[in-house]
PDB file of C-alpha atoms in Angstrom:
ATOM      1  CA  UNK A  23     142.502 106.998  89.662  1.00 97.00           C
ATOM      2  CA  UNK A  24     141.878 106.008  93.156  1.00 98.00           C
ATOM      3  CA  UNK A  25     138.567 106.323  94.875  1.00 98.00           C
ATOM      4  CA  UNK A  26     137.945 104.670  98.215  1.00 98.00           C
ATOM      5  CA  UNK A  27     133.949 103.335  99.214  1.00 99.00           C
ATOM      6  CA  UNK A  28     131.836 103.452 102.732  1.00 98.00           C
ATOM      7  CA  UNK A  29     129.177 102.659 104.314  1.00 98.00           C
ATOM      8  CA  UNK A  30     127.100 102.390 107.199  1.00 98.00           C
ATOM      9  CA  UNK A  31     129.621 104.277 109.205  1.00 98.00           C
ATOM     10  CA  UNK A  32     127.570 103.923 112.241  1.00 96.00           C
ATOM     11  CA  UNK A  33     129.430 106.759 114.614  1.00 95.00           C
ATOM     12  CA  UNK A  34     132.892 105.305 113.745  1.00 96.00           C
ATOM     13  CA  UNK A  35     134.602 109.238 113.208  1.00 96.00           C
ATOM     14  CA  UNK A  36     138.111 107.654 113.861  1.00 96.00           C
ATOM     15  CA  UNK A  37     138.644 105.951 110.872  1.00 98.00           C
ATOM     16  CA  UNK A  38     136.432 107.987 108.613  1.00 98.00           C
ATOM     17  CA  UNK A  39     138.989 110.382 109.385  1.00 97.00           C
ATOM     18  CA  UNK A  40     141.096 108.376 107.910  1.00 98.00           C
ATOM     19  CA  UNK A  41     139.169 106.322 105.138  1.00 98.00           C
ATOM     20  CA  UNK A  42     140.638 108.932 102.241  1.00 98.00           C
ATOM     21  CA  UNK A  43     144.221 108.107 102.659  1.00 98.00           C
ATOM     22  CA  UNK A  44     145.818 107.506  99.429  1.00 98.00           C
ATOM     23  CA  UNK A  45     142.565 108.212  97.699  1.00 98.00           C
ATOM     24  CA  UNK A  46     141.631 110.842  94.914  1.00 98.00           C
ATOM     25  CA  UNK A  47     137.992 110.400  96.275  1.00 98.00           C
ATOM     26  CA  UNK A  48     136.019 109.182  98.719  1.00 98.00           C
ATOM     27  CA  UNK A  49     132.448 108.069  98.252  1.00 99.00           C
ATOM     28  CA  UNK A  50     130.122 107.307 101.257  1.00 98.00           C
ATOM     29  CA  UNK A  51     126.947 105.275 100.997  1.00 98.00           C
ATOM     30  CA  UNK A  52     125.164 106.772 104.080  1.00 98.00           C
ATOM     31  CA  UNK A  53     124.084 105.344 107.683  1.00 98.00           C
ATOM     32  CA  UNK A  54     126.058 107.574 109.493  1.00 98.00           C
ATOM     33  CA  UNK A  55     124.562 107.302 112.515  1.00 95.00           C
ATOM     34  CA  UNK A  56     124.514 105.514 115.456  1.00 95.00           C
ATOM     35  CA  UNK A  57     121.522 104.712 116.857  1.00 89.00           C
ATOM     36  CA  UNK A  58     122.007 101.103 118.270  1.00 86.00           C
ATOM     37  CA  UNK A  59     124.650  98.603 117.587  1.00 86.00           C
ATOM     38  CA  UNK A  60     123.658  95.215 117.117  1.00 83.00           C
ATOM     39  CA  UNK A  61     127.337  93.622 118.661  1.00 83.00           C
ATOM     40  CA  UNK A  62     128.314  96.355 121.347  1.00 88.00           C
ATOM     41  CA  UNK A  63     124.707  97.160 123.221  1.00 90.00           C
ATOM     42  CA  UNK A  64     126.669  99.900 124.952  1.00 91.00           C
ATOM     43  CA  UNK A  65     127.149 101.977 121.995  1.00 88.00           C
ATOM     44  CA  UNK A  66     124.331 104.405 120.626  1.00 90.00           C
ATOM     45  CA  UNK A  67     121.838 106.872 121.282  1.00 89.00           C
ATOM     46  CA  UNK A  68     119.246 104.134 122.544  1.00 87.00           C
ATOM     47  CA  UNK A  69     121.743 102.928 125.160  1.00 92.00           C
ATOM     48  CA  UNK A  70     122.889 105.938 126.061  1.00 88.00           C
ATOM     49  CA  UNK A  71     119.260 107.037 127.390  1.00 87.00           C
ATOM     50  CA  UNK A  72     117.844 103.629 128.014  1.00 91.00           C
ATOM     51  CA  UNK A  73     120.908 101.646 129.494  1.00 93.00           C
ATOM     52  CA  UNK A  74     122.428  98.396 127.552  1.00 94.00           C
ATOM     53  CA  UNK A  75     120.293  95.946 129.442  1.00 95.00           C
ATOM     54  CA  UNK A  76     117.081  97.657 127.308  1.00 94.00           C
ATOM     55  CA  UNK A  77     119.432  97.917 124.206  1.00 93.00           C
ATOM     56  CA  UNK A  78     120.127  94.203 124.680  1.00 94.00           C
ATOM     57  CA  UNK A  79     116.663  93.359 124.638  1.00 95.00           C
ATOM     58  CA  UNK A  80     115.728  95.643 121.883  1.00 92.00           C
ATOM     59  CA  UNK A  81     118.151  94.125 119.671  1.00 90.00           C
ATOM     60  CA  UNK A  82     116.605  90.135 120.875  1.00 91.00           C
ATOM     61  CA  UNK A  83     113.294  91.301 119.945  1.00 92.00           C
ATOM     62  CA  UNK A  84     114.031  92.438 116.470  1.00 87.00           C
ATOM     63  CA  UNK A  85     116.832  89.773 115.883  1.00 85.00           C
ATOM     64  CA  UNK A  86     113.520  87.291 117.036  1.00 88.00           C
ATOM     65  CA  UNK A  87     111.059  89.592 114.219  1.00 85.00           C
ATOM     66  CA  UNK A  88     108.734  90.323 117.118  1.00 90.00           C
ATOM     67  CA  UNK A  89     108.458  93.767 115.865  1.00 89.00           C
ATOM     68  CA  UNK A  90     105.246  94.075 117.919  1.00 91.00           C
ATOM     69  CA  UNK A  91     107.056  93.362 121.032  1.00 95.00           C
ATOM     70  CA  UNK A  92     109.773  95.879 119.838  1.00 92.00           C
ATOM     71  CA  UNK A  93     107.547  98.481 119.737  1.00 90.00           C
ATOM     72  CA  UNK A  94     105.656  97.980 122.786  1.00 94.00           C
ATOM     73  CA  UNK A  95     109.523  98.037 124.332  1.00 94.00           C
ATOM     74  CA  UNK A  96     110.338 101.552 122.564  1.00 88.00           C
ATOM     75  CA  UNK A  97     106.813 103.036 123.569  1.00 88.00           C
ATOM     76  CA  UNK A  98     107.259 102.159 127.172  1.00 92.00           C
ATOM     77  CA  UNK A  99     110.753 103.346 127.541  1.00 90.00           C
ATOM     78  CA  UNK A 100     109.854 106.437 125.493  1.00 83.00           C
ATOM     79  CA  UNK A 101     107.066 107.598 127.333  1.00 85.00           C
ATOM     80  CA  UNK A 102     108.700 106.841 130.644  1.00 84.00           C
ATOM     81  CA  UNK A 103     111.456 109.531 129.214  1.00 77.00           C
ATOM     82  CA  UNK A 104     108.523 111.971 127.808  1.00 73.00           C
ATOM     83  CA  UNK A 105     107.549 111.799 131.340  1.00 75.00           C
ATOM     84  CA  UNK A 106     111.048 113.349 132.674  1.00 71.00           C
ATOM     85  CA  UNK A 107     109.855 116.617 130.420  1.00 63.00           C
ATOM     86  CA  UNK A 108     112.355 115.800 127.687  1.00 62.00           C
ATOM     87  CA  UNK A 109     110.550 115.668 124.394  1.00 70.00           C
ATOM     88  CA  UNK A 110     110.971 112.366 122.158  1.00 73.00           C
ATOM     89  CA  UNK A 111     112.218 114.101 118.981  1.00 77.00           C
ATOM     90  CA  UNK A 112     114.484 116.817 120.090  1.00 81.00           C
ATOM     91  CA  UNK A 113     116.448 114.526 122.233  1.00 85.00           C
ATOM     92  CA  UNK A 114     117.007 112.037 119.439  1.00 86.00           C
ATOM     93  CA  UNK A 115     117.478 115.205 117.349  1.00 90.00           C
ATOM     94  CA  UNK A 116     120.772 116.722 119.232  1.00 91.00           C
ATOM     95  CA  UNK A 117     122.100 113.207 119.914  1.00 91.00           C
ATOM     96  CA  UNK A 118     122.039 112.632 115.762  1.00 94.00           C
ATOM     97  CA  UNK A 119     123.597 116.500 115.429  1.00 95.00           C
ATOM     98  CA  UNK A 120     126.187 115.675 117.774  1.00 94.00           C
ATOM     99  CA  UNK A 121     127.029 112.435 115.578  1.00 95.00           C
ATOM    100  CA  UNK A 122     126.765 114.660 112.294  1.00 97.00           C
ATOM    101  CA  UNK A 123     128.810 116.950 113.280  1.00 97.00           C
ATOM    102  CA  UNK A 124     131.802 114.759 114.285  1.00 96.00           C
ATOM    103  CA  UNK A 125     131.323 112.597 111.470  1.00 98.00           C
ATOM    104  CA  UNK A 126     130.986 115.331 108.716  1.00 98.00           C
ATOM    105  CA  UNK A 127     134.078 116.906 109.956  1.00 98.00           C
ATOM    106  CA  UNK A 128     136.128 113.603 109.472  1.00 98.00           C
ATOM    107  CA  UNK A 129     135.089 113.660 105.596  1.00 98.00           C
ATOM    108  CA  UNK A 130     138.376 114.725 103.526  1.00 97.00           C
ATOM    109  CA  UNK A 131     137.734 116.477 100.110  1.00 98.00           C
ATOM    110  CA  UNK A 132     136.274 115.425  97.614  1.00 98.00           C
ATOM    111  CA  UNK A 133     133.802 113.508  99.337  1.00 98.00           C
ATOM    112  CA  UNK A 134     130.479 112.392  97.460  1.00 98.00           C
ATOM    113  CA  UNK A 135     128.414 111.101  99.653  1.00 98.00           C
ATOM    114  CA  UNK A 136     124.443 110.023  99.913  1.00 98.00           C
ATOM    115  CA  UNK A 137     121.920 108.706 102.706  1.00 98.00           C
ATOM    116  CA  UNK A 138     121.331 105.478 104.199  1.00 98.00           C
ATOM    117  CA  UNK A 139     117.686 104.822 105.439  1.00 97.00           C
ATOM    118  CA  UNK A 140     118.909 105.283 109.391  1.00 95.00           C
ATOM    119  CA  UNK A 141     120.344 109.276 108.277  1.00 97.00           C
ATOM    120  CA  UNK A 142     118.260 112.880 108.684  1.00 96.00           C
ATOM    121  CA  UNK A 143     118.516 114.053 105.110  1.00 97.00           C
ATOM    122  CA  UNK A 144     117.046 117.447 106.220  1.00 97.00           C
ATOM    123  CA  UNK A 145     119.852 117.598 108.716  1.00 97.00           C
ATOM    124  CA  UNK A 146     123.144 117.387 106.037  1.00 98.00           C
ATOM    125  CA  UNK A 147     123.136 120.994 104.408  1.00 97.00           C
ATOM    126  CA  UNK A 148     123.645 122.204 107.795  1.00 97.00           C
ATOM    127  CA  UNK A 149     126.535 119.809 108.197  1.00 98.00           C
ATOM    128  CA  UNK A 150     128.280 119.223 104.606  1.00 97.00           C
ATOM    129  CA  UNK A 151     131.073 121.543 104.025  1.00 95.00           C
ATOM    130  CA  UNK A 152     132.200 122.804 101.018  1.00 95.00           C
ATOM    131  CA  UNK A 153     134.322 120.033 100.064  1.00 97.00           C
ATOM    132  CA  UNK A 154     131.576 117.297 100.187  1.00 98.00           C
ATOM    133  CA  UNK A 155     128.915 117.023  97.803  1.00 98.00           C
ATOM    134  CA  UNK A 156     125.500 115.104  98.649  1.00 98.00           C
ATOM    135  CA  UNK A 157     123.425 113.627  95.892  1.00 98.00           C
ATOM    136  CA  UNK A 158     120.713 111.750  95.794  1.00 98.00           C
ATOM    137  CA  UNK A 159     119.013 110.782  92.722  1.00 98.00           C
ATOM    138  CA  UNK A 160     121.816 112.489  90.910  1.00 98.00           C
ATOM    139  CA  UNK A 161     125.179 112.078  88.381  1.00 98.00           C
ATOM    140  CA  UNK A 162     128.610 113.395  89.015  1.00 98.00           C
ATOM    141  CA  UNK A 163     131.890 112.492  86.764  1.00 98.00           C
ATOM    142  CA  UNK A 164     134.280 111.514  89.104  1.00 98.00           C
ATOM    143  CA  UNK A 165     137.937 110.093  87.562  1.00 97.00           C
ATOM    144  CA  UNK A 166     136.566 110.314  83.685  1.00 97.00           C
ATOM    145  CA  UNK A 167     133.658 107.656  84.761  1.00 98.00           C
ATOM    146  CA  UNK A 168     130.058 108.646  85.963  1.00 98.00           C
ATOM    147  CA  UNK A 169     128.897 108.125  88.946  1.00 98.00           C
ATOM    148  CA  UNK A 170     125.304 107.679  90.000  1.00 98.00           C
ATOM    149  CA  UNK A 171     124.097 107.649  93.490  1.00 98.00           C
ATOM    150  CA  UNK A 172     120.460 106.717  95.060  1.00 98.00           C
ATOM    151  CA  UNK A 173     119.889 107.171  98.983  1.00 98.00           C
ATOM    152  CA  UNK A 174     117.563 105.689 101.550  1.00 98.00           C
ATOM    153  CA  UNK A 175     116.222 102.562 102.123  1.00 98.00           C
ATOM    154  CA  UNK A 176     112.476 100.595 101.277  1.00 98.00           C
ATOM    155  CA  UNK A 177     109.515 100.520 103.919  1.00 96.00           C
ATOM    156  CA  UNK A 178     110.275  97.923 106.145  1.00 94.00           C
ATOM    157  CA  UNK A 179     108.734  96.559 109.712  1.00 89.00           C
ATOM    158  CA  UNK A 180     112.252  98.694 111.280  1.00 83.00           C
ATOM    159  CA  UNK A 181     110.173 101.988 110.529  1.00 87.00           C
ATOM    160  CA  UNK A 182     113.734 103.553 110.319  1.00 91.00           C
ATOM    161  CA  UNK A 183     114.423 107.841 109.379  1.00 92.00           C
ATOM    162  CA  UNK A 184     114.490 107.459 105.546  1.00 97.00           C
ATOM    163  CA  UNK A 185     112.523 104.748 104.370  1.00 98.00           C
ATOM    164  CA  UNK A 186     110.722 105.602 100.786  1.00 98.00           C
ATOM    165  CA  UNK A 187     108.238 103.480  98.810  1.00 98.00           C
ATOM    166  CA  UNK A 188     109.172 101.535  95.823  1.00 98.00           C
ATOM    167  CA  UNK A 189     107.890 103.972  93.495  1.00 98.00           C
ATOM    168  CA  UNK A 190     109.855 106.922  94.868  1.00 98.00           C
ATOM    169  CA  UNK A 191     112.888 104.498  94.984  1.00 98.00           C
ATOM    170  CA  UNK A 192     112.666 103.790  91.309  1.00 98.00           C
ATOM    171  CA  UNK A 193     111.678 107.124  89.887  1.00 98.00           C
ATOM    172  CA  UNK A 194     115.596 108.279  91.323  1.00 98.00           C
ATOM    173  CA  UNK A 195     117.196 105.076  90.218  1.00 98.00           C
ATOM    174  CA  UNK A 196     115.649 106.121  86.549  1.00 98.00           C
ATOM    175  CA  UNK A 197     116.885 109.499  87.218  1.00 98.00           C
ATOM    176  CA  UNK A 198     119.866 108.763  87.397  1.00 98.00           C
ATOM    177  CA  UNK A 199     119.562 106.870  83.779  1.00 97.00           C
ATOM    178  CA  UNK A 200     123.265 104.956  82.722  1.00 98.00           C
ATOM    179  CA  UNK A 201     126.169 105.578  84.520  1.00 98.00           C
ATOM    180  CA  UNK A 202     129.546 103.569  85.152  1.00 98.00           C
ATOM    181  CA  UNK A 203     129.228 103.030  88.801  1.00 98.00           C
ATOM    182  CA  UNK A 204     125.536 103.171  89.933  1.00 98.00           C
ATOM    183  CA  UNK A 205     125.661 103.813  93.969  1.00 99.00           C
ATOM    184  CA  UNK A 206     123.188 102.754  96.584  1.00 98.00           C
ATOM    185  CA  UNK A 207     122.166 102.142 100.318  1.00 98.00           C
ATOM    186  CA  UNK A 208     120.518  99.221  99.702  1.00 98.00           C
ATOM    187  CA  UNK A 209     121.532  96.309  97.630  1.00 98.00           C
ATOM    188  CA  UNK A 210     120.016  95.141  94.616  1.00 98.00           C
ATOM    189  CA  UNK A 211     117.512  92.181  94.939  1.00 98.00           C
ATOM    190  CA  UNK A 212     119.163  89.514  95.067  1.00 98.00           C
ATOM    191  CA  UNK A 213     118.772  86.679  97.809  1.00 98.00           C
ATOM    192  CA  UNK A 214     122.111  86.330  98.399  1.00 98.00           C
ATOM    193  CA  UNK A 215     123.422  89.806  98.749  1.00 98.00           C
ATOM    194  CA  UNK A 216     120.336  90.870 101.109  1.00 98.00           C
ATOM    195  CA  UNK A 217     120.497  87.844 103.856  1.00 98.00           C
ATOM    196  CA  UNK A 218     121.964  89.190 106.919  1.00 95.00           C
ATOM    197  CA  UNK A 219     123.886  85.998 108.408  1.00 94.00           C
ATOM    198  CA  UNK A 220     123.917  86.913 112.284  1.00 87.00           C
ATOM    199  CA  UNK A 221     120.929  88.943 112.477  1.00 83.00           C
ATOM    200  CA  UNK A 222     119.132  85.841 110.311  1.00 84.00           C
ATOM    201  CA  UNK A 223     117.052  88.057 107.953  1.00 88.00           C
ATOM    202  CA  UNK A 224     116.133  88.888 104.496  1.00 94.00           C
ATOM    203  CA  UNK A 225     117.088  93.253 104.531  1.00 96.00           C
ATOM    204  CA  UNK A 226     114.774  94.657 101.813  1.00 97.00           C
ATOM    205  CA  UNK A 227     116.449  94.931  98.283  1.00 98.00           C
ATOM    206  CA  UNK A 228     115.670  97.153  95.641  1.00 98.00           C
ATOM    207  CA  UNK A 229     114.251  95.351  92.342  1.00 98.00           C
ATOM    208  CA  UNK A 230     114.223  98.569  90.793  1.00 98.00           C
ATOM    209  CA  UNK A 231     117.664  98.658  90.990  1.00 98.00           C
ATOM    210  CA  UNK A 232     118.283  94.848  89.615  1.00 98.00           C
ATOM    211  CA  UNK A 233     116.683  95.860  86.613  1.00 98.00           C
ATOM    212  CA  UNK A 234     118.642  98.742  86.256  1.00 98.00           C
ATOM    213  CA  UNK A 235     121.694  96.827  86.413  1.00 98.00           C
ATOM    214  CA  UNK A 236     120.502  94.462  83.805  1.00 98.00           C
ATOM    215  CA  UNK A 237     119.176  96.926  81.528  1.00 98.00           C
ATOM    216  CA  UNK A 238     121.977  99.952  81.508  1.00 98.00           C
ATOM    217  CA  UNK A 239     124.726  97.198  82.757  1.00 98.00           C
ATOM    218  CA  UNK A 240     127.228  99.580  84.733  1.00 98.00           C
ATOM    219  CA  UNK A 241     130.687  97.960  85.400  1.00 98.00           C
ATOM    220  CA  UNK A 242     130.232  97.996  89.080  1.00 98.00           C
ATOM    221  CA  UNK A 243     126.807  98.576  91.321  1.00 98.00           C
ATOM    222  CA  UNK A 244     128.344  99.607  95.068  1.00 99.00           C
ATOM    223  CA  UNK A 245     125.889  99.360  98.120  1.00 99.00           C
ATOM    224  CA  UNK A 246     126.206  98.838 102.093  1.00 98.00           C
ATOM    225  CA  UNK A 247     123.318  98.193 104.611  1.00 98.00           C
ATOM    226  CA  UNK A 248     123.424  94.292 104.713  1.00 98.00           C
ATOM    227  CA  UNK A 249     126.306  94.100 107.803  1.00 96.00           C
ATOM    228  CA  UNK A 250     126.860  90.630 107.650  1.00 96.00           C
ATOM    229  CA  UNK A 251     126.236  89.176 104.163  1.00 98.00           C
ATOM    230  CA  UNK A 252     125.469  85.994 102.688  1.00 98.00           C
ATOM    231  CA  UNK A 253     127.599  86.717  99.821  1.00 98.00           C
ATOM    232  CA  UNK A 254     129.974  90.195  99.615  1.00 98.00           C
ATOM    233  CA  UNK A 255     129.872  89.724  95.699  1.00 98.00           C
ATOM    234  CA  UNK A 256     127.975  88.393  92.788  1.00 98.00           C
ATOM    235  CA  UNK A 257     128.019  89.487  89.104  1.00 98.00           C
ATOM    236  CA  UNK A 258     125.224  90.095  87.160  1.00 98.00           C
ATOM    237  CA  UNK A 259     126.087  90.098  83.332  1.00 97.00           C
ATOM    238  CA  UNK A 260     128.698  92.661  82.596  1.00 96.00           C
ATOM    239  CA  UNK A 261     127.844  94.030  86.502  1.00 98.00           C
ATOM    240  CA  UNK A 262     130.429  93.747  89.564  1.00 98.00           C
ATOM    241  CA  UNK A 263     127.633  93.817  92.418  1.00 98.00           C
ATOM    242  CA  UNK A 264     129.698  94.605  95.384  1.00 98.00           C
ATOM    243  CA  UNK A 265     129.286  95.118  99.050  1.00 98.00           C
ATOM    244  CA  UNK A 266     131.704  97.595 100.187  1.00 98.00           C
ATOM    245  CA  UNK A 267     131.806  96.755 103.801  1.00 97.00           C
ATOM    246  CA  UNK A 268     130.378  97.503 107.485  1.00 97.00           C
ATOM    247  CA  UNK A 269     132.851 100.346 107.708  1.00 98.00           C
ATOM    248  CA  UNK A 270     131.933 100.804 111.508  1.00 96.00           C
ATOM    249  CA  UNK A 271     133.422  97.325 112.084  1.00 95.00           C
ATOM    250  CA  UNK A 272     135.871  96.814 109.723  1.00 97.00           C
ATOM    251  CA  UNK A 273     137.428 100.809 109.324  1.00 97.00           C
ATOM    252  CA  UNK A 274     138.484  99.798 106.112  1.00 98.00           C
ATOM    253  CA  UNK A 275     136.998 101.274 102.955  1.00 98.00           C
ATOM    254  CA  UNK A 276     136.885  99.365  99.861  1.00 98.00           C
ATOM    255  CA  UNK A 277     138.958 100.757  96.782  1.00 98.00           C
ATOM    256  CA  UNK A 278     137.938 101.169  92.881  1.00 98.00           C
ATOM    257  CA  UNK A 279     140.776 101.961  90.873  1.00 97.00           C
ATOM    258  CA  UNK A 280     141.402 102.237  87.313  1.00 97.00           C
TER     259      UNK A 280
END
């Protein structure tokens, strides 16, 4: 059995339309849109209204953790566009359903796929097709092995689409109970798999999700969201702790098989 792993897709439709190659399965981890890319300012819906120069100093701002300053950025170039007559929320909305529809028709079948904390979950039934299944909080058998999968991200400063508190976050990693593969966002708590090396921060971890590893002890726990990481893989008892990749940068999906 062959199943290939992605995540935080970030608008890159070209090679998610060819991630499944080979595969029996893919599984995607969520972020699949673009909103702003930290290494090409050009690319995203904030550049595409605001210009790259904005983008560019957007991205300084946050890189910096002057999240104050960030926001007084986005509320001046936001109401400066609320000004024009176009409304804050439907713009962003059809630039994210052009995204979602691209990217959801690049998804081969099977495709098992749950949110990253930058997605519209709300949006996705409109968008999945028949031969990808969204779960969040749930189990599927994929291959003779279960698979669990938890979406989203934690509350952070970023104030990004689906952020959840802790609480929320650990009632679905207990719903999901003892699995094989347990499949997240966000990475599990752990210094070194949450430091972001060229953005220079700490991304929010899930400690809900380190116990769960320690307690039910699945043979791997897959995650994303943490581009540039201090470490790519650490094991934790009888657990393969694995980031599978910035799959808008890389194209490349990382493979399971057994």
């Amino acid at each position: 059995m062959r199943v290939h792993v992605v995540s935080d897709v970030h608008g890159n439709s070209r090679d998610l339309a060819t991630a499944g190659d080979g595969a029996d399965a893919l599984v995607c981890l969520g972020d699949l849109v673009l909103f702003l890319d930290y290494a090409d300012h050009s690319r995203g819906i904030f550049p595409d209204l605001f210009g790259a120069a904005n983008a560019a100093a957007l991205v300084e701002l946050r890189t910096d953790r002057r999240f104050d300053e960030a926001r007084a950025l986005g509320r001046r170039l936001w109401g400066e566009l609320d000004r024009t007559g176009a409304g804050r929320e439907s713009v962003i909305e059809a630039a994210i359903r052009r995204q979602y529809a691209e990217l959801f028709a690049a998804f081969p079948t099977p495709t098992y796929a749950t949110y990253g904390n930058v997605d519209i979950p709300r949006l996705w039934p409109e968008y999945a097709g028949d031969g990808t299944t969204v779960l969040d909080g749930q189990r599927v058998e994929i291959g003779g092995r279960v698979f669990g999968f938890v979406g989203g991200g934690l509350t952070t400063p970023m104030r990004t689409p689906y952020e959840i508190s802790d609480e929320e976050y650990a009632a679905k990693i207990e719903a999901v109970g003892e699995v094989d593969v347990l499949c997240t966002h966000i990475p599990p708590d752990v210094p070194e798999l949450c430091y972001d090396t060229v953005a220079r921060r700490f991304e929010r971890g899930s400690a809900a999700l380190l116990h769960a590893i320690r307690t039910t002890r699945p043979r791997y726990s897959l995650f994303g969201h943490v581009h540039q990481p201090l470490a790519r893989r650490v094991r934790l008892g009888a657990t393969e702790c694995v980031n599978v990749g910035h799959f808008n940068a890389t194209g490349t999906p990382y493979v399971l098989e057994w």
